[in-house]
PDB file of C-alpha atoms in Angstrom:
ATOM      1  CA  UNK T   1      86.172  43.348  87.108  1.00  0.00           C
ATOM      2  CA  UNK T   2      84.538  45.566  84.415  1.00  0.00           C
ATOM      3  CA  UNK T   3      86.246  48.696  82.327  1.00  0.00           C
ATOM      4  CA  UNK T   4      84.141  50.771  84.325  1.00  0.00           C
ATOM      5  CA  UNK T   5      86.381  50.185  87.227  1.00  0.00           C
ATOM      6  CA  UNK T   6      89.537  49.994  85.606  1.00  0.00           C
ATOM      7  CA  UNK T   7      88.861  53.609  83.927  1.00  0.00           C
ATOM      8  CA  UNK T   8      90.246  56.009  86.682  1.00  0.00           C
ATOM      9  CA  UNK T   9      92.922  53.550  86.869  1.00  0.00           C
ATOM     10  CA  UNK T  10      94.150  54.098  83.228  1.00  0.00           C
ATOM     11  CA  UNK T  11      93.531  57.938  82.946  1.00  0.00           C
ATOM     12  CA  UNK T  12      95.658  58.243  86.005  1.00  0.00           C
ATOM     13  CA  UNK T  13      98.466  56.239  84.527  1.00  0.00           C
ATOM     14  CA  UNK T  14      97.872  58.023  80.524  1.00  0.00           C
ATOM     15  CA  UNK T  15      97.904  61.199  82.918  1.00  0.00           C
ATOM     16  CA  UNK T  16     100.497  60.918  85.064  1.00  0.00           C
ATOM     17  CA  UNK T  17     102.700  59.479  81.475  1.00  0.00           C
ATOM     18  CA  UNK T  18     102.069  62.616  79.525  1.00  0.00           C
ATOM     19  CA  UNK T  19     102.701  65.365  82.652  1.00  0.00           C
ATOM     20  CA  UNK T  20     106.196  63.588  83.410  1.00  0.00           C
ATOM     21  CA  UNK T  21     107.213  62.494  80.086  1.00  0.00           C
ATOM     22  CA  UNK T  22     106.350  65.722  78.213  1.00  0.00           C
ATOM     23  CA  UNK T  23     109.000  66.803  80.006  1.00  0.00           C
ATOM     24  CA  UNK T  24     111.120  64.826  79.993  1.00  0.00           C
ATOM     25  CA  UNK T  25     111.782  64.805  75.926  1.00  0.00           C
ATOM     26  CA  UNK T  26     111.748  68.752  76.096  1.00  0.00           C
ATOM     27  CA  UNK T  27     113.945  68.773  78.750  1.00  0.00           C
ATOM     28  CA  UNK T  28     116.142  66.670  76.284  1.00  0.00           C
ATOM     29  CA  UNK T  29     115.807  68.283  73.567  1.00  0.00           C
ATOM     30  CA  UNK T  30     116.454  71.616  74.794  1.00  0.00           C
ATOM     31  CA  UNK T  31     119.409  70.480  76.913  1.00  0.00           C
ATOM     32  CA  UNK T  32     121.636  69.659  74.074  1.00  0.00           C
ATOM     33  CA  UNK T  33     121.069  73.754  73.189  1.00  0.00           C
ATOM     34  CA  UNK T  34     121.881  74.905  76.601  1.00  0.00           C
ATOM     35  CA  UNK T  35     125.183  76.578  77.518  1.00  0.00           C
ATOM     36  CA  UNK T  36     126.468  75.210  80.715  1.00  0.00           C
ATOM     37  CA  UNK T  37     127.124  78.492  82.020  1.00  0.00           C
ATOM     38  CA  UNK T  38     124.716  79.875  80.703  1.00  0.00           C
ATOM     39  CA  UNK T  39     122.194  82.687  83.355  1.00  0.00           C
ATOM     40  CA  UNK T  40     118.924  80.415  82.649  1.00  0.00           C
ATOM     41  CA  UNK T  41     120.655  76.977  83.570  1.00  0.00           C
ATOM     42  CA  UNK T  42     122.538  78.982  86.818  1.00  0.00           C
ATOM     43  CA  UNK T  43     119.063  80.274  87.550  1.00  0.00           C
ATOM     44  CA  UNK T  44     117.447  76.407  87.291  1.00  0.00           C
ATOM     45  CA  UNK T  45     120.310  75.267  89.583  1.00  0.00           C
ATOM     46  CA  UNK T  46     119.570  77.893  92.138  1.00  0.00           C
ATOM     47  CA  UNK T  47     115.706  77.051  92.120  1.00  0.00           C
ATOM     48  CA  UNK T  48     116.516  73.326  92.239  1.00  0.00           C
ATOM     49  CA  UNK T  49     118.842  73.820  95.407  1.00  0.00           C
ATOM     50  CA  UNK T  50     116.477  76.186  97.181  1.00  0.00           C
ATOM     51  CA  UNK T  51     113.526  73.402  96.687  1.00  0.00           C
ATOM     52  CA  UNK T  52     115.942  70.586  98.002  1.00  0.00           C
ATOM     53  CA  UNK T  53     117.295  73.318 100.993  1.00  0.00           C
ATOM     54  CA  UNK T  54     113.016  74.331 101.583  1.00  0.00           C
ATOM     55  CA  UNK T  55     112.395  70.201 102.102  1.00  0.00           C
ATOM     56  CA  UNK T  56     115.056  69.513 104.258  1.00  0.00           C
ATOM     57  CA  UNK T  57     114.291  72.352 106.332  1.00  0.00           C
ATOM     58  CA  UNK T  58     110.485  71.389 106.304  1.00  0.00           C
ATOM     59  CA  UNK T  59     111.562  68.084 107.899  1.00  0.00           C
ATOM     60  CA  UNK T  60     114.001  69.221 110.150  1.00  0.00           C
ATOM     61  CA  UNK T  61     111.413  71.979 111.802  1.00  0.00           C
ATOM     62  CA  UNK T  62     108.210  71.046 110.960  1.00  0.00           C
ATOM     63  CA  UNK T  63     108.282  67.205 111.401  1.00  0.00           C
ATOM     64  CA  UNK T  64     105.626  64.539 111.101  1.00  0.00           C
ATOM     65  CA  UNK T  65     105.616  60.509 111.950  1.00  0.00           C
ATOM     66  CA  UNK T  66     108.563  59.020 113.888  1.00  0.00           C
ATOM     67  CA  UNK T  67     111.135  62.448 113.376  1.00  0.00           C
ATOM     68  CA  UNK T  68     108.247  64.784 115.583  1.00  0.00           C
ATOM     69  CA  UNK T  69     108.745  62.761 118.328  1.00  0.00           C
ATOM     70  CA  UNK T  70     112.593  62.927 117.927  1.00  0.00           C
ATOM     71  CA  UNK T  71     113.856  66.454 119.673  1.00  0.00           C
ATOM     72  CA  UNK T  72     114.836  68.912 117.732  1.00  0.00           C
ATOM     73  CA  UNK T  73     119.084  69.214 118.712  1.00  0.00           C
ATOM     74  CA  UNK T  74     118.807  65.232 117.590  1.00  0.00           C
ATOM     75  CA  UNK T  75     117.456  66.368 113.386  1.00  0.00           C
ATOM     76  CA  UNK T  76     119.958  69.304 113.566  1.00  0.00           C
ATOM     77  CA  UNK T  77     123.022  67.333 114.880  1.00  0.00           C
ATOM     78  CA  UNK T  78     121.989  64.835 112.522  1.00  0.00           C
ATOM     79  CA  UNK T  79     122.382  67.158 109.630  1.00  0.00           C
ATOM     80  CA  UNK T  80     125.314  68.711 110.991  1.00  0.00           C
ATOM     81  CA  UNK T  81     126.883  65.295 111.028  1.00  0.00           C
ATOM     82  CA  UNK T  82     126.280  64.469 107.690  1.00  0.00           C
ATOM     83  CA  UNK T  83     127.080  67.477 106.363  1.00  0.00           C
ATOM     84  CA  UNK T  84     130.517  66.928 107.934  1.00  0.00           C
ATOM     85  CA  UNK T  85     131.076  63.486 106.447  1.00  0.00           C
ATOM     86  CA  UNK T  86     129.830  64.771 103.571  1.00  0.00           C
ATOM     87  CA  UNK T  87     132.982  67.638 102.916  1.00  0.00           C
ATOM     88  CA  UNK T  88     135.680  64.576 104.238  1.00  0.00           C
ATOM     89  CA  UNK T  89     133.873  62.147 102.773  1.00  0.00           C
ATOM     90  CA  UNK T  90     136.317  61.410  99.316  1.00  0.00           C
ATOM     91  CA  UNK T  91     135.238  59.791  96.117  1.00  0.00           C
ATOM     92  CA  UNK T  92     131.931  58.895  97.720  1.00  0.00           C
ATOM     93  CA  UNK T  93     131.007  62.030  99.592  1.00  0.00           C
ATOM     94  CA  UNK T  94     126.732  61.792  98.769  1.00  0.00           C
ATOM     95  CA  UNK T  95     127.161  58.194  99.980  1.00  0.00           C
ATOM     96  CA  UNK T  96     129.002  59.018 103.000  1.00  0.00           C
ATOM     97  CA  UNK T  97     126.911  62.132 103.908  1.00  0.00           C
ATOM     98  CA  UNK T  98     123.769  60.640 103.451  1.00  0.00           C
ATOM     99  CA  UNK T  99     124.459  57.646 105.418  1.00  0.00           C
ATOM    100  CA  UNK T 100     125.756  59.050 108.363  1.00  0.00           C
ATOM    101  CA  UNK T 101     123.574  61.580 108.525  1.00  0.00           C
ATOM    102  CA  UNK T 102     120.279  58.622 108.782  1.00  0.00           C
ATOM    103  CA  UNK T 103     122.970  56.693 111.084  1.00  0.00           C
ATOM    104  CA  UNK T 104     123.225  59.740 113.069  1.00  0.00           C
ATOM    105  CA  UNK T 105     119.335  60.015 113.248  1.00  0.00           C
ATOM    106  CA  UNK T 106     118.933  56.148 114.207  1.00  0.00           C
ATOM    107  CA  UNK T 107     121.693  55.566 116.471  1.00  0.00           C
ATOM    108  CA  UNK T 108     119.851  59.066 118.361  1.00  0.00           C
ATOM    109  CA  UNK T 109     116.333  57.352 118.176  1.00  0.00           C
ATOM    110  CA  UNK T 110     117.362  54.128 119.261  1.00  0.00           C
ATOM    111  CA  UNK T 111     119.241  55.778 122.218  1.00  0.00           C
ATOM    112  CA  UNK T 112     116.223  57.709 123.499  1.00  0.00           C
ATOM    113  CA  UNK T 113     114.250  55.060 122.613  1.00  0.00           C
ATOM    114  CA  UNK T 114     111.568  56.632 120.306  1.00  0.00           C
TER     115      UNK T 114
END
């Protein structure tokens, strides 16, 4: 194998380094200046949960793969679910949320048999 066809290989990994990891050290270095309350961190919070909330709703109504063949009362009781073992969940409430919310999901697929 030549450097010719290694080339795209190695500007996609020197690329993909300096998009992420620019980042990353300024998001360091400005974090330590950052109030915790301040309006600009409350304001990245709120973008980061709408993004997480836009995904989850993407996959719930707009599926694609295995979940579009599941029905839709199967994703939402799914998500219901979790959410629910998510607020009694205790000391590991992501855990517990998260799992029985895909347990939810499988236990429906196998079930119908999709």
């Amino acid at each position: 194998m030549s450097f010719d066809g290694l080339w795209p290989y190695i500007f996609i990994a020197v690329a993909g380094w300096l998009a992420t990891d620019l980042w990353r050290w300024a998001g360091v270095l400005a974090g330590n200046r950052i109030d915790e309350k301040s309006e600009v961190l409350n304001w990245v919070k709120a973008v980061a949960t709408a993004l997480v909330a836009a995904v989850i709703a993407k996959l719930i109504f707009f599926p694609t793969g295995t979940l579009e063949a599941s029905p839709l009362w199967l994703r939402l009781g799914s998500v219901v679910f979790g959410g629910l073992c998510f607020f009694v969940g205790g000391r590991f409430r992501q855990i517990a949320g998260i799992a029985a919310a895909i347990g939810f999901l499988a236990a429906g697929l196998a079930i119908l048999g999709v």
